[in-house]
Amino acid sequence: MRHMTVQLLTAVVSAALFVVLLPSTHAPHFRGGIISCGPAQNSSKSTGGITPAGDFEVECLFRIGWRRDFDYTTFCNRTTITNRELVIGPVVDGLLCKRGCYWDDQYIDQLSFYCTEYSEDENWAQGSRTFTTSFAALSSEVELRLESCCWISSLQQGSDSNIRWGTNVSLSRRADTGKLNYSPRSAQLPIVVVQENCSTTVPIHTDDPDGDEVRCRWAYNDECGGVCNAVPWATLTPNPCRLHLSNNLTAGFYAVALTLEDFQKNNPTRLSSVPLQFLLNVTSSLTSCNARPVIIPPSPADSRCIAVPPGSTYTAVLSAELETLRERISDFRIVAPVGMQKTSLRSNLTTLTKKQAEVTVTWKPRQAQYGQNVFCFEARDTSGKSSDQRCLTLLAGAAPPELNSSSIVPAPGDATVPYWYASFEVAFSQQIFKPSTTAMIRFIEHTPSNTLVEVLSIDTSSSEDVKIREHPTRTGQFLLSFITSRPLSKGVK
């Protein structure tokens, strides 16, 4: 009898340990994310994502957030990030193919991830990973989706028990590139903090590797599950994507579920769709609506594209300023490529009410990360209020294009340029593209009083006078040309 009692106790203890260690599927742990897909890169099986047999090889990059202290499957700290340790994630069924595959609910990926950032006070961990998968030529589109539970339990609107997060991937060859389509991309922290009683606009960073137009809209039905239209009085601007929040929102958590879609020029049919989901935390504060951190130099400018040559390390100082008596800058939150390191906060009190702080980030990309990598950052203060988010593209494995000074037309110092109309061109060492946001060519005049005055500027992102084409005689070089259709006086540079 005693032997049987010991066996029974052992069984009870073992069962209890099993219950404790097994990740629960009914816990408030989801913090949103995004998944974008495109043709597989550097593959021996396919070209542009299409195999010789006509099947498709797709590469997907996802970024996902979870409750940090849920259990060992979501925990992350600075060591996890430094060592690029794989975090299992709490998803039991994984990402499934819901449409366009051999069978419904075909398993695609477990959604384990490499942690890139975490917050102890807001209790989240975020990370990303890229995986490659193949599809037979059964349909022009496949739908991939995560169906699980649960969002944070204290949502002000919607149901926390139903996660629906998925993407529609185009399997049609593009006419312009001959490759599969790239889905739109975005980057967002798991929690966006705004102040109660303040009207707020949240810019949503988007870009598209194919250069397509990206529009955002509210998700619906199976795109969002229990959190469809869960932010009352909120409106969207589709392009560029902006989330406009009313000052009627009461304090608490709201789930934001958006869908990003890409469109070719003058074509109303969407190519693909991706989910962008995150939490909105409306907080009470005694400070003014405008009293929040401001990003200052030498922080990287928004919407820049920066080349990170092979073997080099990207380094940037993120700096912010806050003018208030009550609060101080407490942290910088980053949405980063895998392996990016962030130093501890360095603070500086310039006056009694003006406080500055900064951190340094470094990133040495591995070969598998060569290509476009999105990097975003924002500053937070001790009340939880944040600065505007800045985002830029880190082009790993590529050297920046070099300007060929001998190709400049007209040559520097040329006095024969007609003052009423001028055509300029310059060659670069590799392919260049028009920027997606404002970037100016400026003409500066030296006045008789020896001051500098801007007399003309041309926006390279939108001006029809700015052209880019392959150089007709220099292989591998590209020409940037533009014209000035208003008078320029002598001395203008």
Short mmCIF file of C-alpha atoms in Angstrom, two decimals:
data_model
loop_
_atom_site.label_atom_id
_atom_site.label_comp_id
_atom_site.label_asym_id
_atom_site.label_seq_id
_atom_site.Cartn_x
_atom_site.Cartn_y
_atom_site.Cartn_z
CA MET A 1 0.00 0.00 0.00
CA ARG A 2 2.84 2.42 0.83
CA HIS A 3 4.46 1.75 -2.55
CA MET A 4 1.18 2.53 -4.31
CA THR A 5 0.85 5.83 -2.36
CA VAL A 6 4.30 6.96 -3.49
CA GLN A 7 3.45 6.15 -7.10
CA LEU A 8 0.19 8.08 -6.81
CA LEU A 9 1.94 11.15 -5.35
CA THR A 10 4.56 10.99 -8.10
CA ALA A 11 1.86 10.91 -10.74
CA VAL A 12 0.03 13.87 -9.16
CA VAL A 13 3.24 15.95 -8.93
CA SER A 14 4.19 15.08 -12.52
CA ALA A 15 0.73 16.08 -13.75
CA ALA A 16 0.93 19.36 -11.81
CA LEU A 17 4.32 20.17 -13.31
CA PHE A 18 2.98 19.37 -16.76
CA VAL A 19 0.06 21.77 -16.27
CA VAL A 20 2.37 24.55 -15.04
CA LEU A 21 4.88 24.22 -17.88
CA LEU A 22 2.46 23.72 -20.73
CA PRO A 23 1.72 27.07 -22.43
CA SER A 24 -1.93 27.97 -21.96
CA THR A 25 -3.88 28.86 -25.09
CA HIS A 26 -6.35 30.88 -23.01
CA ALA A 27 -4.25 33.70 -21.60
CA PRO A 28 -3.99 37.38 -22.49
CA HIS A 29 -0.68 37.29 -24.31
CA PHE A 30 -0.97 38.58 -27.93
CA ARG A 31 0.52 42.01 -28.66
CA GLY A 32 0.00 42.18 -32.43
CA GLY A 33 2.34 41.99 -35.41
CA ILE A 34 2.74 41.98 -39.18
CA ILE A 35 3.73 39.42 -41.82
CA SER A 36 4.91 40.24 -45.37
CA CYS A 37 5.91 37.85 -48.15
CA GLY A 38 7.71 37.96 -51.48
CA PRO A 39 9.79 35.83 -53.85
CA ALA A 40 12.47 33.70 -52.18
CA GLN A 41 15.90 35.33 -52.32
CA ASN A 42 19.24 33.65 -53.16
CA SER A 43 17.51 30.35 -53.86
CA SER A 44 18.90 27.52 -56.00
CA LYS A 45 15.36 26.23 -56.58
CA SER A 46 13.66 29.27 -58.06
CA THR A 47 14.18 32.56 -59.89
CA GLY A 48 12.02 35.44 -58.74
CA GLY A 49 10.10 32.94 -56.61
CA ILE A 50 9.14 30.73 -59.56
CA THR A 51 10.60 27.24 -60.06
CA PRO A 52 11.30 25.62 -63.47
CA ALA A 53 8.27 23.39 -62.85
CA GLY A 54 6.04 26.44 -62.40
CA ASP A 55 5.63 26.14 -58.62
CA PHE A 56 6.30 28.99 -56.21
CA GLU A 57 8.91 29.56 -53.50
CA VAL A 58 7.98 32.34 -51.10
CA GLU A 59 9.95 34.06 -48.35
CA CYS A 60 7.97 35.61 -45.49
CA LEU A 61 9.18 38.02 -42.82
CA PHE A 62 7.01 38.34 -39.73
CA ARG A 63 7.29 40.52 -36.65
CA ILE A 64 5.19 39.55 -33.65
CA GLY A 65 4.68 40.62 -30.03
CA TRP A 66 3.68 38.67 -26.94
CA ARG A 67 3.28 39.18 -23.20
CA ARG A 68 6.85 38.96 -21.93
CA ASP A 69 6.18 37.15 -18.65
CA PHE A 70 3.62 34.72 -20.11
CA ASP A 71 6.13 31.89 -19.63
CA TYR A 72 9.45 30.63 -21.01
CA THR A 73 8.03 30.59 -24.57
CA THR A 74 7.86 34.41 -24.74
CA PHE A 75 10.52 35.63 -22.28
CA CYS A 76 13.26 37.87 -23.65
CA ASN A 77 16.04 40.02 -22.21
CA ARG A 78 19.17 41.78 -23.43
CA THR A 79 21.13 38.50 -23.42
CA THR A 80 18.49 36.86 -25.63
CA ILE A 81 18.90 39.68 -28.14
CA THR A 82 22.71 39.73 -28.05
CA ASN A 83 23.00 35.96 -28.53
CA ARG A 84 20.26 35.87 -31.19
CA GLU A 85 18.53 33.09 -29.28
CA LEU A 86 15.40 31.62 -30.85
CA VAL A 87 12.27 32.19 -28.71
CA ILE A 88 9.74 29.37 -29.11
CA GLY A 89 6.56 31.46 -28.92
CA PRO A 90 3.27 30.30 -27.42
CA VAL A 91 1.45 29.35 -30.64
CA VAL A 92 0.25 25.75 -30.55
CA ASP A 93 -1.13 25.26 -34.08
CA GLY A 94 1.21 27.72 -35.81
CA LEU A 95 0.58 29.62 -39.03
CA LEU A 96 -1.82 27.72 -41.29
CA CYS A 97 -2.76 27.90 -44.96
CA LYS A 98 -6.49 28.58 -45.10
CA ARG A 99 -6.91 28.86 -48.89
CA GLY A 100 -5.01 28.00 -52.07
CA CYS A 101 -3.03 25.00 -50.73
CA TYR A 102 -3.40 21.25 -51.18
CA TRP A 103 -5.63 21.03 -48.12
CA ASP A 104 -7.27 23.40 -45.64
CA ASP A 105 -5.31 24.27 -42.50
CA GLN A 106 -2.05 23.05 -43.99
CA TYR A 107 0.75 23.75 -41.51
CA ILE A 108 3.19 26.47 -42.63
CA ASP A 109 5.33 27.65 -39.69
CA GLN A 110 5.51 27.59 -35.89
CA LEU A 111 6.20 31.39 -35.63
CA SER A 112 9.16 31.04 -33.29
CA PHE A 113 11.16 34.28 -33.40
CA TYR A 114 14.39 36.09 -32.59
CA CYS A 115 13.72 38.75 -29.98
CA THR A 116 14.62 42.29 -31.05
CA GLU A 117 13.16 44.45 -28.24
CA TYR A 118 11.25 44.14 -24.97
CA SER A 119 9.69 46.27 -22.24
CA GLU A 120 9.61 45.32 -18.59
CA ASP A 121 7.16 48.03 -17.51
CA GLU A 122 4.73 47.43 -20.39
CA ASN A 123 5.34 43.68 -20.25
CA TRP A 124 5.93 42.78 -23.89
CA ALA A 125 8.57 41.12 -26.03
CA GLN A 126 8.78 41.58 -29.79
CA GLY A 127 10.80 39.73 -32.39
CA SER A 128 10.97 38.64 -35.99
CA ARG A 129 12.10 35.82 -38.25
CA THR A 130 12.16 34.99 -41.95
CA PHE A 131 11.02 31.60 -43.25
CA THR A 132 10.77 30.11 -46.75
CA THR A 133 7.92 27.91 -47.93
CA SER A 134 6.71 26.49 -51.25
CA PHE A 135 3.30 26.38 -52.92
CA ALA A 136 2.04 24.38 -55.88
CA ALA A 137 0.45 26.22 -58.80
CA LEU A 138 -3.09 25.58 -57.58
CA SER A 139 -4.29 29.15 -57.23
CA SER A 140 -3.28 32.72 -57.99
CA GLU A 141 -3.28 33.50 -54.27
CA VAL A 142 -2.84 31.77 -50.93
CA GLU A 143 -4.16 32.88 -47.56
CA LEU A 144 -2.01 32.29 -44.47
CA ARG A 145 -3.46 32.89 -41.03
CA LEU A 146 -2.83 32.55 -37.31
CA GLU A 147 -5.94 31.59 -35.35
CA SER A 148 -5.37 31.52 -31.62
CA CYS A 149 -6.18 33.12 -28.29
CA CYS A 150 -5.92 35.69 -26.70
CA TRP A 151 -5.52 39.46 -26.72
CA ILE A 152 -5.03 41.38 -23.47
CA SER A 153 -8.07 40.75 -21.24
CA SER A 154 -8.77 44.41 -20.37
CA LEU A 155 -9.75 45.69 -23.84
CA GLN A 156 -12.23 48.57 -23.81
CA GLN A 157 -13.87 47.33 -27.03
CA GLY A 158 -14.09 43.98 -28.82
CA SER A 159 -13.37 40.44 -27.66
CA ASP A 160 -10.00 39.37 -26.28
CA SER A 161 -10.56 35.65 -26.99
CA ASN A 162 -10.24 35.56 -30.76
CA ILE A 163 -6.96 36.26 -32.62
CA ARG A 164 -7.16 36.42 -36.42
CA TRP A 165 -3.93 37.56 -38.05
CA GLY A 166 -3.14 36.65 -41.64
CA THR A 167 -1.94 37.61 -45.09
CA ASN A 168 -3.00 37.07 -48.70
CA VAL A 169 0.03 36.25 -50.85
CA SER A 170 -0.09 36.77 -54.62
CA LEU A 171 1.25 33.86 -56.72
CA SER A 172 1.01 35.70 -60.04
CA ARG A 173 4.09 36.74 -62.01
CA ARG A 174 4.38 40.55 -62.21
CA ALA A 175 4.48 41.95 -65.76
CA ASP A 176 7.03 44.63 -64.85
CA THR A 177 9.62 42.50 -63.00
CA GLY A 178 8.82 38.95 -64.11
CA LYS A 179 8.92 37.94 -60.44
CA LEU A 180 6.38 37.24 -57.74
CA ASN A 181 4.96 40.27 -55.98
CA TYR A 182 6.41 41.69 -52.76
CA SER A 183 3.81 42.48 -50.10
CA PRO A 184 3.80 45.86 -48.35
CA ARG A 185 5.87 46.20 -45.20
CA SER A 186 5.50 48.13 -41.99
CA ALA A 187 6.95 48.29 -38.51
CA GLN A 188 5.18 49.17 -35.29
CA LEU A 189 5.85 48.74 -31.59
CA PRO A 190 3.41 46.40 -29.80
CA ILE A 191 1.96 49.25 -27.71
CA VAL A 192 1.34 52.83 -28.84
CA VAL A 193 0.70 55.22 -25.94
CA VAL A 194 -1.50 58.31 -26.36
CA GLN A 195 -2.91 60.75 -23.83
CA GLU A 196 -6.55 60.85 -22.77
CA ASN A 197 -8.54 63.97 -23.85
CA CYS A 198 -6.05 64.67 -26.66
CA SER A 199 -6.75 64.34 -30.39
CA THR A 200 -3.80 62.41 -31.82
CA THR A 201 -2.58 61.37 -35.24
CA VAL A 202 -0.41 58.26 -35.38
CA PRO A 203 1.68 57.98 -38.60
CA ILE A 204 1.90 54.38 -39.81
CA HIS A 205 5.16 53.62 -41.63
CA THR A 206 4.66 51.67 -44.87
CA ASP A 207 6.82 50.82 -47.86
CA ASP A 208 6.79 48.40 -50.77
CA PRO A 209 9.88 46.78 -52.35
CA ASP A 210 8.21 46.88 -55.79
CA GLY A 211 7.45 50.59 -55.50
CA ASP A 212 3.68 49.99 -55.51
CA GLU A 213 1.20 52.33 -53.87
CA VAL A 214 0.37 51.17 -50.33
CA ARG A 215 -3.02 51.90 -48.78
CA CYS A 216 -4.31 51.04 -45.33
CA ARG A 217 -7.86 50.28 -44.25
CA TRP A 218 -9.66 48.79 -41.29
CA ALA A 219 -9.50 45.00 -41.15
CA TYR A 220 -12.80 43.09 -41.19
CA ASN A 221 -14.24 39.58 -40.64
CA ASP A 222 -11.54 36.88 -40.54
CA GLU A 223 -8.82 39.51 -40.87
CA CYS A 224 -9.33 40.65 -37.28
CA GLY A 225 -11.48 38.17 -35.32
CA GLY A 226 -12.72 39.71 -32.08
CA VAL A 227 -11.07 43.11 -32.51
CA CYS A 228 -12.64 44.42 -35.73
CA ASN A 229 -13.46 48.16 -35.52
CA ALA A 230 -12.45 48.17 -31.87
CA VAL A 231 -11.30 51.82 -31.67
CA PRO A 232 -14.36 54.12 -31.45
CA TRP A 233 -14.33 57.51 -33.23
CA ALA A 234 -11.04 56.65 -34.98
CA THR A 235 -10.54 57.36 -38.69
CA LEU A 236 -7.90 56.43 -41.26
CA THR A 237 -6.12 58.25 -44.06
CA PRO A 238 -5.27 55.46 -46.57
CA ASN A 239 -2.15 56.89 -48.24
CA PRO A 240 0.07 57.82 -46.59
CA CYS A 241 -1.39 55.76 -43.78
CA ARG A 242 -2.43 57.83 -40.77
CA LEU A 243 -4.52 56.79 -37.75
CA HIS A 244 -6.55 59.71 -36.38
CA LEU A 245 -7.69 59.29 -32.77
CA SER A 246 -10.46 61.26 -31.08
CA ASN A 247 -10.13 63.06 -27.76
CA ASN A 248 -13.27 61.15 -26.68
CA LEU A 249 -11.35 57.92 -26.05
CA THR A 250 -11.43 56.91 -22.40
CA ALA A 251 -8.33 55.56 -20.66
CA GLY A 252 -7.53 51.90 -21.25
CA PHE A 253 -6.37 49.44 -23.90
CA TYR A 254 -7.72 49.17 -27.45
CA ALA A 255 -6.70 46.71 -30.18
CA VAL A 256 -5.92 48.27 -33.57
CA ALA A 257 -6.42 45.92 -36.53
CA LEU A 258 -5.44 47.34 -39.93
CA THR A 259 -4.89 45.81 -43.37
CA LEU A 260 -2.22 47.10 -45.76
CA GLU A 261 -2.71 46.54 -49.50
CA ASP A 262 -0.50 47.27 -52.51
CA PHE A 263 -1.68 48.54 -55.90
CA GLN A 264 0.11 49.05 -59.18
CA LYS A 265 -0.26 52.49 -60.74
CA ASN A 266 -3.69 53.09 -62.34
CA ASN A 267 -4.88 49.61 -61.35
CA PRO A 268 -7.74 49.34 -58.80
CA THR A 269 -7.12 45.63 -58.06
CA ARG A 270 -5.06 44.93 -54.96
CA LEU A 271 -2.07 42.64 -55.33
CA SER A 272 -1.74 41.38 -51.76
CA SER A 273 -2.79 42.21 -48.22
CA VAL A 274 -0.96 42.06 -44.91
CA PRO A 275 -2.13 42.51 -41.31
CA LEU A 276 -0.86 45.26 -39.04
CA GLN A 277 -2.11 44.86 -35.49
CA PHE A 278 -1.03 46.48 -32.23
CA LEU A 279 -2.35 47.77 -28.90
CA LEU A 280 -3.31 51.34 -28.18
CA ASN A 281 -2.91 52.43 -24.56
CA VAL A 282 -4.83 55.61 -23.69
CA THR A 283 -3.40 57.00 -20.45
CA SER A 284 -4.34 59.81 -18.07
CA SER A 285 -1.81 62.61 -17.60
CA LEU A 286 -1.69 66.02 -15.93
CA THR A 287 0.62 67.42 -18.58
CA SER A 288 -0.34 69.29 -21.75
CA CYS A 289 -1.16 67.33 -24.91
CA ASN A 290 1.93 68.79 -26.54
CA ALA A 291 4.29 67.99 -23.65
CA ARG A 292 5.98 64.91 -25.05
CA PRO A 293 9.47 63.91 -26.21
CA VAL A 294 10.84 65.33 -29.47
CA ILE A 295 13.51 63.56 -31.52
CA ILE A 296 16.52 65.84 -32.09
CA PRO A 297 19.85 65.64 -33.96
CA PRO A 298 22.04 63.65 -34.38
CA SER A 299 19.24 61.10 -34.65
CA PRO A 300 18.77 59.61 -38.14
CA ALA A 301 16.24 61.46 -40.29
CA ASP A 302 12.89 59.85 -41.00
CA SER A 303 12.42 57.82 -44.21
CA ARG A 304 16.13 57.66 -45.04
CA CYS A 305 17.72 54.73 -46.87
CA ILE A 306 21.20 53.96 -45.53
CA ALA A 307 23.60 51.46 -47.08
CA VAL A 308 25.45 49.09 -44.76
CA PRO A 309 28.34 47.61 -46.80
CA PRO A 310 29.38 43.96 -46.32
CA GLY A 311 31.35 43.41 -43.11
CA SER A 312 30.59 46.87 -41.70
CA THR A 313 28.63 47.90 -38.61
CA TYR A 314 25.82 50.44 -38.64
CA THR A 315 25.99 52.86 -35.71
CA ALA A 316 23.54 55.64 -34.82
CA VAL A 317 22.90 57.90 -31.84
CA LEU A 318 19.21 58.30 -30.97
CA SER A 319 18.61 61.55 -29.13
CA ALA A 320 15.48 63.24 -27.76
CA GLU A 321 14.48 66.29 -25.75
CA LEU A 322 11.61 66.95 -23.34
CA GLU A 323 10.48 70.30 -21.96
CA THR A 324 8.47 69.73 -18.80
CA LEU A 325 9.00 70.11 -15.07
CA ARG A 326 7.32 66.84 -14.07
CA GLU A 327 8.73 64.16 -16.37
CA ARG A 328 11.98 62.99 -17.96
CA ILE A 329 12.91 60.75 -20.88
CA SER A 330 12.96 57.16 -19.66
CA ASP A 331 13.80 55.02 -22.71
CA PHE A 332 14.05 54.64 -26.47
CA ARG A 333 11.97 51.83 -27.95
CA ILE A 334 13.14 50.31 -31.23
CA VAL A 335 11.65 48.12 -33.94
CA ALA A 336 14.88 46.61 -35.17
CA PRO A 337 16.41 43.96 -37.40
CA VAL A 338 17.60 40.84 -35.60
CA GLY A 339 20.87 41.43 -33.73
CA MET A 340 20.68 45.20 -33.28
CA GLN A 341 22.18 46.27 -29.93
CA LYS A 342 21.06 49.23 -27.80
CA THR A 343 23.10 50.84 -25.00
CA SER A 344 21.79 52.04 -21.66
CA LEU A 345 20.15 55.46 -21.53
CA ARG A 346 22.41 58.50 -21.10
CA SER A 347 20.63 61.53 -19.63
CA ASN A 348 21.51 65.22 -19.64
CA LEU A 349 19.70 68.04 -17.80
CA THR A 350 20.29 71.20 -19.84
CA THR A 351 17.92 73.43 -17.80
CA LEU A 352 15.46 72.86 -14.98
CA THR A 353 12.67 72.07 -17.45
CA LYS A 354 14.60 70.91 -20.53
CA LYS A 355 15.89 67.33 -20.39
CA GLN A 356 17.77 65.42 -23.05
CA ALA A 357 18.71 61.77 -23.32
CA GLU A 358 20.26 59.44 -25.85
CA VAL A 359 21.21 55.86 -26.61
CA THR A 360 23.51 54.33 -29.22
CA VAL A 361 22.43 51.47 -31.46
CA THR A 362 24.76 49.20 -33.42
CA TRP A 363 24.03 46.49 -35.96
CA LYS A 364 26.35 44.20 -37.90
CA PRO A 365 24.16 42.33 -40.39
CA ARG A 366 24.82 38.74 -41.29
CA GLN A 367 24.78 37.62 -44.91
CA ALA A 368 21.28 36.18 -44.56
CA GLN A 369 20.08 39.71 -43.70
CA TYR A 370 21.46 41.35 -46.85
CA GLY A 371 18.74 43.44 -48.46
CA GLN A 372 16.23 45.94 -47.08
CA ASN A 373 15.73 46.03 -43.31
CA VAL A 374 13.29 48.39 -41.58
CA PHE A 375 14.47 50.18 -38.43
CA CYS A 376 12.13 52.40 -36.38
CA PHE A 377 12.54 54.17 -33.04
CA GLU A 378 10.78 56.50 -30.64
CA ALA A 379 11.48 58.10 -27.25
CA ARG A 380 9.33 57.56 -24.15
CA ASP A 381 9.02 59.69 -21.01
CA THR A 382 8.27 58.65 -17.44
CA SER A 383 4.52 59.25 -17.92
CA GLY A 384 4.53 56.81 -20.87
CA LYS A 385 4.07 59.47 -23.57
CA SER A 386 6.10 58.99 -26.72
CA SER A 387 7.64 61.02 -29.50
CA ASP A 388 6.67 60.54 -33.13
CA GLN A 389 8.09 57.30 -34.49
CA ARG A 390 10.86 57.59 -37.07
CA CYS A 391 11.54 54.81 -39.55
CA LEU A 392 14.33 54.25 -42.05
CA THR A 393 15.59 51.48 -44.33
CA LEU A 394 18.96 49.85 -43.73
CA LEU A 395 20.18 48.35 -47.00
CA ALA A 396 22.53 45.62 -45.76
CA GLY A 397 25.23 44.22 -48.00
CA ALA A 398 25.28 47.21 -50.35
CA ALA A 399 27.67 50.10 -50.68
CA PRO A 400 26.10 53.54 -51.22
CA PRO A 401 26.07 54.76 -54.84
CA GLU A 402 29.05 56.91 -55.75
CA LEU A 403 28.68 60.12 -57.73
CA ASN A 404 30.84 60.28 -60.86
CA SER A 405 32.12 63.88 -60.66
CA SER A 406 33.42 63.81 -64.24
CA SER A 407 29.91 63.13 -65.53
CA ILE A 408 28.30 66.29 -64.15
CA VAL A 409 26.61 68.34 -66.89
CA PRO A 410 27.04 71.27 -66.97
CA ALA A 411 30.52 70.99 -65.50
CA PRO A 412 31.17 72.99 -62.32
CA GLY A 413 32.16 76.54 -63.25
CA ASP A 414 30.65 76.36 -66.76
CA ALA A 415 29.58 79.91 -67.67
CA THR A 416 27.62 78.93 -70.79
CA VAL A 417 24.46 77.70 -69.03
CA PRO A 418 21.41 79.74 -70.19
CA TYR A 419 20.03 81.54 -67.17
CA TRP A 420 16.38 81.04 -68.24
CA TYR A 421 16.47 77.27 -68.68
CA ALA A 422 19.00 74.63 -67.68
CA SER A 423 19.27 70.87 -67.98
CA PHE A 424 21.45 69.07 -65.45
CA GLU A 425 22.60 65.46 -65.18
CA VAL A 426 24.98 63.37 -63.14
CA ALA A 427 25.92 59.66 -63.24
CA PHE A 428 25.98 57.27 -60.26
CA SER A 429 27.92 54.03 -59.90
CA GLN A 430 24.86 51.82 -59.43
CA GLN A 431 21.09 51.79 -59.84
CA ILE A 432 19.27 54.55 -58.00
CA PHE A 433 15.58 55.22 -57.42
CA LYS A 434 13.38 58.18 -56.67
CA PRO A 435 12.80 58.55 -52.91
CA SER A 436 9.37 57.73 -51.48
CA THR A 437 9.35 60.88 -49.36
CA THR A 438 10.41 64.48 -49.90
CA ALA A 439 14.09 64.95 -50.83
CA MET A 440 15.13 68.26 -52.33
CA ILE A 441 17.63 69.52 -54.90
CA ARG A 442 18.32 73.09 -53.81
CA PHE A 443 19.82 76.06 -55.68
CA ILE A 444 21.60 78.59 -53.46
CA GLU A 445 22.56 82.13 -54.52
CA HIS A 446 25.52 84.06 -53.18
CA THR A 447 24.14 87.59 -52.74
CA PRO A 448 26.27 90.76 -52.99
CA SER A 449 26.23 90.93 -49.21
CA ASN A 450 27.87 87.49 -49.12
CA THR A 451 24.84 85.69 -47.69
CA LEU A 452 23.29 82.47 -48.95
CA VAL A 453 19.69 82.53 -50.19
CA GLU A 454 17.72 79.58 -51.55
CA VAL A 455 16.21 80.59 -54.90
CA LEU A 456 14.88 77.28 -56.19
CA SER A 457 14.17 73.78 -54.91
CA ILE A 458 13.01 70.63 -56.71
CA ASP A 459 11.35 67.71 -54.91
CA THR A 460 12.97 64.59 -56.38
CA SER A 461 10.19 62.34 -55.05
CA SER A 462 7.38 64.01 -57.03
CA SER A 463 8.72 66.37 -59.69
CA GLU A 464 8.14 65.32 -63.30
CA ASP A 465 11.29 67.29 -64.16
CA VAL A 466 13.43 64.70 -62.37
CA LYS A 467 14.27 61.57 -64.38
CA ILE A 468 16.37 58.46 -63.72
CA ARG A 469 17.57 56.23 -66.54
CA GLU A 470 20.33 53.79 -67.35
CA HIS A 471 23.46 55.45 -68.75
CA PRO A 472 23.53 54.97 -72.56
CA THR A 473 27.30 54.35 -72.79
CA ARG A 474 28.57 53.50 -69.28
CA THR A 475 27.50 49.98 -68.32
CA GLY A 476 26.14 49.67 -64.79
CA GLN A 477 25.81 53.42 -64.25
CA PHE A 478 22.57 55.38 -63.94
CA LEU A 479 21.84 59.00 -64.79
CA LEU A 480 19.91 61.44 -62.63
CA SER A 481 18.71 64.37 -64.75
CA PHE A 482 16.52 67.36 -64.02
CA ILE A 483 15.61 70.68 -65.58
CA THR A 484 14.98 74.14 -64.15
CA SER A 485 12.18 76.00 -65.86
CA ARG A 486 12.58 79.33 -64.08
CA PRO A 487 15.37 81.93 -64.33
CA LEU A 488 18.63 81.32 -62.50
CA SER A 489 21.05 84.21 -62.09
CA LYS A 490 24.81 84.06 -62.17
CA GLY A 491 26.24 82.95 -58.86
CA VAL A 492 23.57 80.37 -58.16
CA LYS A 493 24.93 76.98 -57.07
#
